[in-house]
Tab-separated table of C-alpha atoms in Angstrom:
chain	number	residue	atom	x	y	z
T	48	UNK	CA	96.319	148.520	104.018
T	49	UNK	CA	99.160	146.160	103.274
T	50	UNK	CA	102.434	147.709	104.421
T	51	UNK	CA	104.777	144.710	104.155
T	52	UNK	CA	104.885	141.097	103.048
T	53	UNK	CA	107.321	138.215	103.157
T	54	UNK	CA	107.077	135.215	100.852
T	55	UNK	CA	108.766	132.067	102.164
T	56	UNK	CA	108.839	128.405	101.123
T	57	UNK	CA	106.957	125.939	103.285
T	58	UNK	CA	108.607	122.510	103.100
T	59	UNK	CA	108.783	120.756	106.489
T	60	UNK	CA	112.449	120.137	105.590
T	61	UNK	CA	113.003	123.806	106.417
T	62	UNK	CA	112.759	122.698	110.064
T	63	UNK	CA	116.172	121.238	111.034
T	64	UNK	CA	114.660	118.585	113.290
T	65	UNK	CA	112.695	117.267	110.298
T	66	UNK	CA	115.591	117.531	107.845
T	67	UNK	CA	118.050	115.865	110.291
T	68	UNK	CA	121.218	115.093	108.303
T	69	UNK	CA	120.119	117.215	105.362
T	70	UNK	CA	119.545	120.279	107.564
T	71	UNK	CA	122.692	122.196	106.422
T	72	UNK	CA	121.485	122.098	102.807
T	73	UNK	CA	118.711	124.608	103.538
T	74	UNK	CA	120.595	126.864	105.933
T	75	UNK	CA	120.845	129.634	103.326
T	76	UNK	CA	117.089	129.465	102.797
T	77	UNK	CA	116.484	129.652	106.555
T	78	UNK	CA	118.730	132.691	106.834
T	79	UNK	CA	116.828	134.400	104.007
T	80	UNK	CA	113.525	133.663	105.764
T	81	UNK	CA	114.883	135.219	108.954
T	82	UNK	CA	115.831	138.354	107.024
T	83	UNK	CA	112.387	138.453	105.423
T	84	UNK	CA	110.636	138.284	108.782
T	85	UNK	CA	112.848	141.131	109.939
T	86	UNK	CA	111.295	143.267	107.203
T	87	UNK	CA	107.833	142.416	108.535
T	88	UNK	CA	108.813	143.394	112.079
T	89	UNK	CA	110.354	146.664	110.879
T	90	UNK	CA	107.060	147.619	109.241
T	91	UNK	CA	105.364	147.623	112.665
T	92	UNK	CA	102.054	146.147	111.465
T	93	UNK	CA	98.886	146.221	113.486
T	94	UNK	CA	97.948	142.777	112.178
T	95	UNK	CA	99.988	139.904	110.741
T	96	UNK	CA	98.196	137.271	108.658
T	97	UNK	CA	100.030	134.065	107.810
T	98	UNK	CA	98.714	132.722	104.506
T	99	UNK	CA	99.445	129.160	103.441
T	100	UNK	CA	98.171	126.356	101.208
T	101	UNK	CA	95.536	123.830	102.225
T	102	UNK	CA	93.724	121.086	100.343
T	103	UNK	CA	90.478	121.762	98.528
T	104	UNK	CA	89.016	124.966	97.131
T	105	UNK	CA	88.018	126.839	100.249
T	106	UNK	CA	89.333	129.225	102.861
T	107	UNK	CA	90.155	128.295	106.452
T	108	UNK	CA	90.868	130.483	109.478
T	109	UNK	CA	93.307	129.542	112.254
T	110	UNK	CA	93.122	131.903	115.249
T	111	UNK	CA	96.166	133.071	117.137
T	112	UNK	CA	97.237	130.338	119.526
T	113	UNK	CA	96.324	127.472	117.181
T	114	UNK	CA	98.731	124.577	117.626
T	115	UNK	CA	100.509	122.466	115.059
T	116	UNK	CA	103.144	119.776	115.055
T	117	UNK	CA	105.617	117.852	112.929
T	118	UNK	CA	104.800	114.507	114.505
T	119	UNK	CA	103.537	113.297	111.150
T	120	UNK	CA	107.152	113.490	109.985
T	121	UNK	CA	108.412	111.456	112.912
T	122	UNK	CA	109.566	114.468	114.926
T	123	UNK	CA	108.407	115.251	118.459
T	124	UNK	CA	108.119	118.976	117.796
T	125	UNK	CA	105.082	121.175	118.421
T	126	UNK	CA	104.516	124.779	117.354
T	127	UNK	CA	101.937	127.438	118.050
T	128	UNK	CA	100.758	130.302	115.877
T	129	UNK	CA	101.683	133.249	118.036
T	130	UNK	CA	100.721	133.568	121.649
T	131	UNK	CA	98.373	131.219	123.436
T	132	UNK	CA	95.280	133.380	123.877
T	133	UNK	CA	93.046	130.452	124.672
T	134	UNK	CA	92.387	129.628	121.008
T	135	UNK	CA	93.783	126.120	121.238
T	136	UNK	CA	90.742	124.004	120.366
T	137	UNK	CA	89.774	122.837	116.902
T	138	UNK	CA	91.929	121.955	113.912
T	139	UNK	CA	95.697	121.769	113.982
T	140	UNK	CA	97.704	123.945	111.653
T	141	UNK	CA	98.254	122.440	108.187
T	142	UNK	CA	101.902	121.872	107.331
T	143	UNK	CA	102.405	125.151	105.434
T	144	UNK	CA	101.105	127.247	108.315
T	145	UNK	CA	102.993	125.076	110.822
T	146	UNK	CA	106.241	125.958	109.028
T	147	UNK	CA	105.187	129.614	109.175
T	148	UNK	CA	104.538	129.300	112.907
T	149	UNK	CA	107.956	127.696	113.320
T	150	UNK	CA	109.614	130.613	111.497
T	151	UNK	CA	107.816	133.098	113.739
T	152	UNK	CA	108.865	131.233	116.888
T	153	UNK	CA	112.438	130.979	115.584
T	154	UNK	CA	112.661	134.729	115.081
T	155	UNK	CA	110.911	135.535	118.360
T	156	UNK	CA	107.913	137.303	116.826
T	157	UNK	CA	106.060	139.096	119.600
T	158	UNK	CA	104.754	142.192	117.895
T	159	UNK	CA	101.360	142.435	116.211
T	160	UNK	CA	98.393	140.154	116.801
T	161	UNK	CA	98.193	137.484	114.135
T	162	UNK	CA	96.106	134.743	112.605
T	163	UNK	CA	96.474	132.030	109.985
T	164	UNK	CA	94.545	131.807	106.753
T	165	UNK	CA	94.517	128.600	104.731
T	166	UNK	CA	93.904	129.006	101.009
T	167	UNK	CA	92.682	126.028	99.001
T	168	UNK	CA	94.988	124.841	96.259
T	169	UNK	CA	92.036	124.763	93.864
T	170	UNK	CA	90.641	128.191	94.818
T	171	UNK	CA	90.037	130.316	91.730
T	172	UNK	CA	92.390	133.221	91.102
T	173	UNK	CA	89.577	135.764	91.398
T	174	UNK	CA	88.612	134.518	94.833
T	175	UNK	CA	92.251	134.551	95.958
T	176	UNK	CA	92.565	138.175	94.902
T	177	UNK	CA	89.302	139.074	96.637
T	178	UNK	CA	90.530	137.411	99.822
T	179	UNK	CA	93.720	139.455	99.681
T	180	UNK	CA	91.756	142.673	99.292
T	181	UNK	CA	89.599	141.727	102.266
T	182	UNK	CA	92.627	140.982	104.442
T	183	UNK	CA	94.302	144.274	103.547
T	184	UNK	CA	91.199	146.201	104.595
T	185	UNK	CA	91.125	144.702	108.080
T	186	UNK	CA	93.583	147.113	109.704
T	187	UNK	CA	95.429	150.342	109.016
T	188	UNK	CA	98.751	148.481	108.846
T	189	UNK	CA	98.611	144.852	107.695
T	190	UNK	CA	101.529	142.512	107.000
T	191	UNK	CA	101.436	139.119	105.315
T	192	UNK	CA	103.674	136.099	105.759
T	193	UNK	CA	102.954	134.142	102.585
T	194	UNK	CA	103.956	130.483	102.643
T	195	UNK	CA	104.234	128.430	99.465
T	196	UNK	CA	106.559	126.554	97.126
T	197	UNK	CA	107.075	126.914	93.401
T	198	UNK	CA	107.082	123.878	91.101
T	199	UNK	CA	107.964	120.399	92.328
T	200	UNK	CA	109.129	119.250	88.897
T	201	UNK	CA	112.607	120.657	88.431
T	202	UNK	CA	114.617	117.390	88.298
T	203	UNK	CA	114.166	113.702	87.622
T	204	UNK	CA	114.156	113.037	91.368
T	205	UNK	CA	111.676	115.806	92.166
T	206	UNK	CA	108.332	114.835	93.738
T	207	UNK	CA	106.603	115.531	90.425
T	208	UNK	CA	109.413	114.227	88.196
T	209	UNK	CA	111.056	116.445	85.565
T	210	UNK	CA	108.840	118.800	83.590
T	211	UNK	CA	110.512	121.172	81.137
T	212	UNK	CA	107.889	123.824	81.895
T	213	UNK	CA	108.894	124.037	85.555
T	214	UNK	CA	112.059	126.143	85.309
T	215	UNK	CA	110.509	128.963	83.229
T	216	UNK	CA	107.390	128.878	85.394
T	217	UNK	CA	109.505	129.314	88.534
T	218	UNK	CA	111.618	132.025	86.910
T	219	UNK	CA	108.484	134.010	86.149
T	220	UNK	CA	107.344	133.774	89.752
T	221	UNK	CA	110.774	134.834	90.975
T	222	UNK	CA	110.650	137.904	88.730
T	223	UNK	CA	107.139	138.764	89.902
T	224	UNK	CA	107.984	138.438	93.600
T	225	UNK	CA	111.232	140.360	93.178
T	226	UNK	CA	109.489	143.206	91.384
T	227	UNK	CA	106.268	143.241	93.460
T	228	UNK	CA	104.449	142.636	90.177
T	229	UNK	CA	100.850	142.031	91.222
T	230	UNK	CA	99.678	141.720	87.632
T	231	UNK	CA	102.027	138.833	86.915
T	232	UNK	CA	100.912	137.019	90.074
T	233	UNK	CA	97.237	137.522	89.258
T	234	UNK	CA	97.870	136.065	85.805
T	235	UNK	CA	99.469	132.825	87.015
T	236	UNK	CA	98.007	129.858	85.175
T	237	UNK	CA	95.992	127.895	87.725
T	238	UNK	CA	96.003	124.721	85.667
T	239	UNK	CA	99.722	124.827	84.974
T	240	UNK	CA	100.458	125.531	88.629
T	241	UNK	CA	98.432	122.461	89.568
T	242	UNK	CA	100.225	120.283	87.030
T	243	UNK	CA	103.608	121.479	88.308
T	244	UNK	CA	102.524	120.981	91.948
T	245	UNK	CA	103.230	124.618	92.858
T	246	UNK	CA	101.628	125.018	96.297
T	247	UNK	CA	102.290	128.762	96.397
T	248	UNK	CA	100.014	129.752	93.512
T	249	UNK	CA	96.924	130.573	95.585
T	250	UNK	CA	98.797	132.261	98.484
T	251	UNK	CA	100.747	134.424	96.021
T	252	UNK	CA	97.514	135.523	94.381
T	253	UNK	CA	96.157	136.459	97.814
T	254	UNK	CA	99.286	138.609	98.167
T	255	UNK	CA	98.566	140.233	94.800
T	256	UNK	CA	95.080	141.159	95.948
T	257	UNK	CA	96.260	142.502	99.278
T	258	UNK	CA	98.848	144.725	97.592
T	259	UNK	CA	96.370	146.298	95.189
T	260	UNK	CA	95.719	149.207	97.515
T	261	UNK	CA	99.382	150.110	97.996
T	262	UNK	CA	101.182	150.555	94.650
T	263	UNK	CA	104.240	152.013	96.401
T	264	UNK	CA	105.363	148.586	97.641
T	265	UNK	CA	108.779	147.515	96.337
T	266	UNK	CA	109.954	143.932	96.057
T	267	UNK	CA	113.276	142.234	96.779
T	268	UNK	CA	114.162	138.629	95.935
T	269	UNK	CA	116.331	137.233	98.743
T	270	UNK	CA	116.644	133.580	97.732
T	271	UNK	CA	115.975	131.413	94.683
T	272	UNK	CA	116.952	127.757	94.361
T	273	UNK	CA	115.504	124.306	93.706
T	274	UNK	CA	116.979	121.823	96.182
T	275	UNK	CA	115.404	118.379	95.878
T	276	UNK	CA	113.880	119.514	92.598
T	277	UNK	CA	111.398	121.899	94.250
T	278	UNK	CA	111.469	125.654	93.660
T	279	UNK	CA	111.992	127.626	96.861
T	280	UNK	CA	111.724	131.428	96.825
T	281	UNK	CA	112.108	134.069	99.524
T	282	UNK	CA	111.079	137.644	98.828
T	283	UNK	CA	109.935	140.781	100.616
T	284	UNK	CA	107.583	143.609	99.713
T	285	UNK	CA	107.799	146.834	101.682
């Protein structure tokens, strides 16, 4: 059963070494992420699953110990998803899960066993919800670290340019995450999310599915902003 969740943004710029001179601009977001991970630790889960976006329409598993890096952004920085339990072969972590691994390392996570789950950006809402239900059933006490960004179309200089639909779309997600509203997350428009380049759509719908078995969860919105024209949200469910 899901006992806690934290939703965090996943831009590589969240990592100070990647952001370099712009690093102070996201310090408030980093602090909110640290607080959110504290909620996960306080829940004392038996399993932590880090859910993040990947390309395509499938599902990918990244065992504990899987490595990732930010070398593709010109930074000599490697990360690892939890402890090295020998699961170091195979694919590297995609960027969203690498940012999640960095957050866990930054906060010194050493509690429950964990794994990464990549969710395809084109995965249908129903399958996302089913995946969440499956994850929640894996242990008596499950926690999720859900990585994903809202729209990338909030300003003229945003990666997706300005789209007038972006601000209300992001506001709806913020309300849903802050209220632990699983129905609103399930109902997110897949096509609109794709058009607005919202990488968090599928991971948030996995969260909605995982929370279905625990209606007592309460949400709290810790951070909401759109630096660089991209919507970043931090929230907790516990």
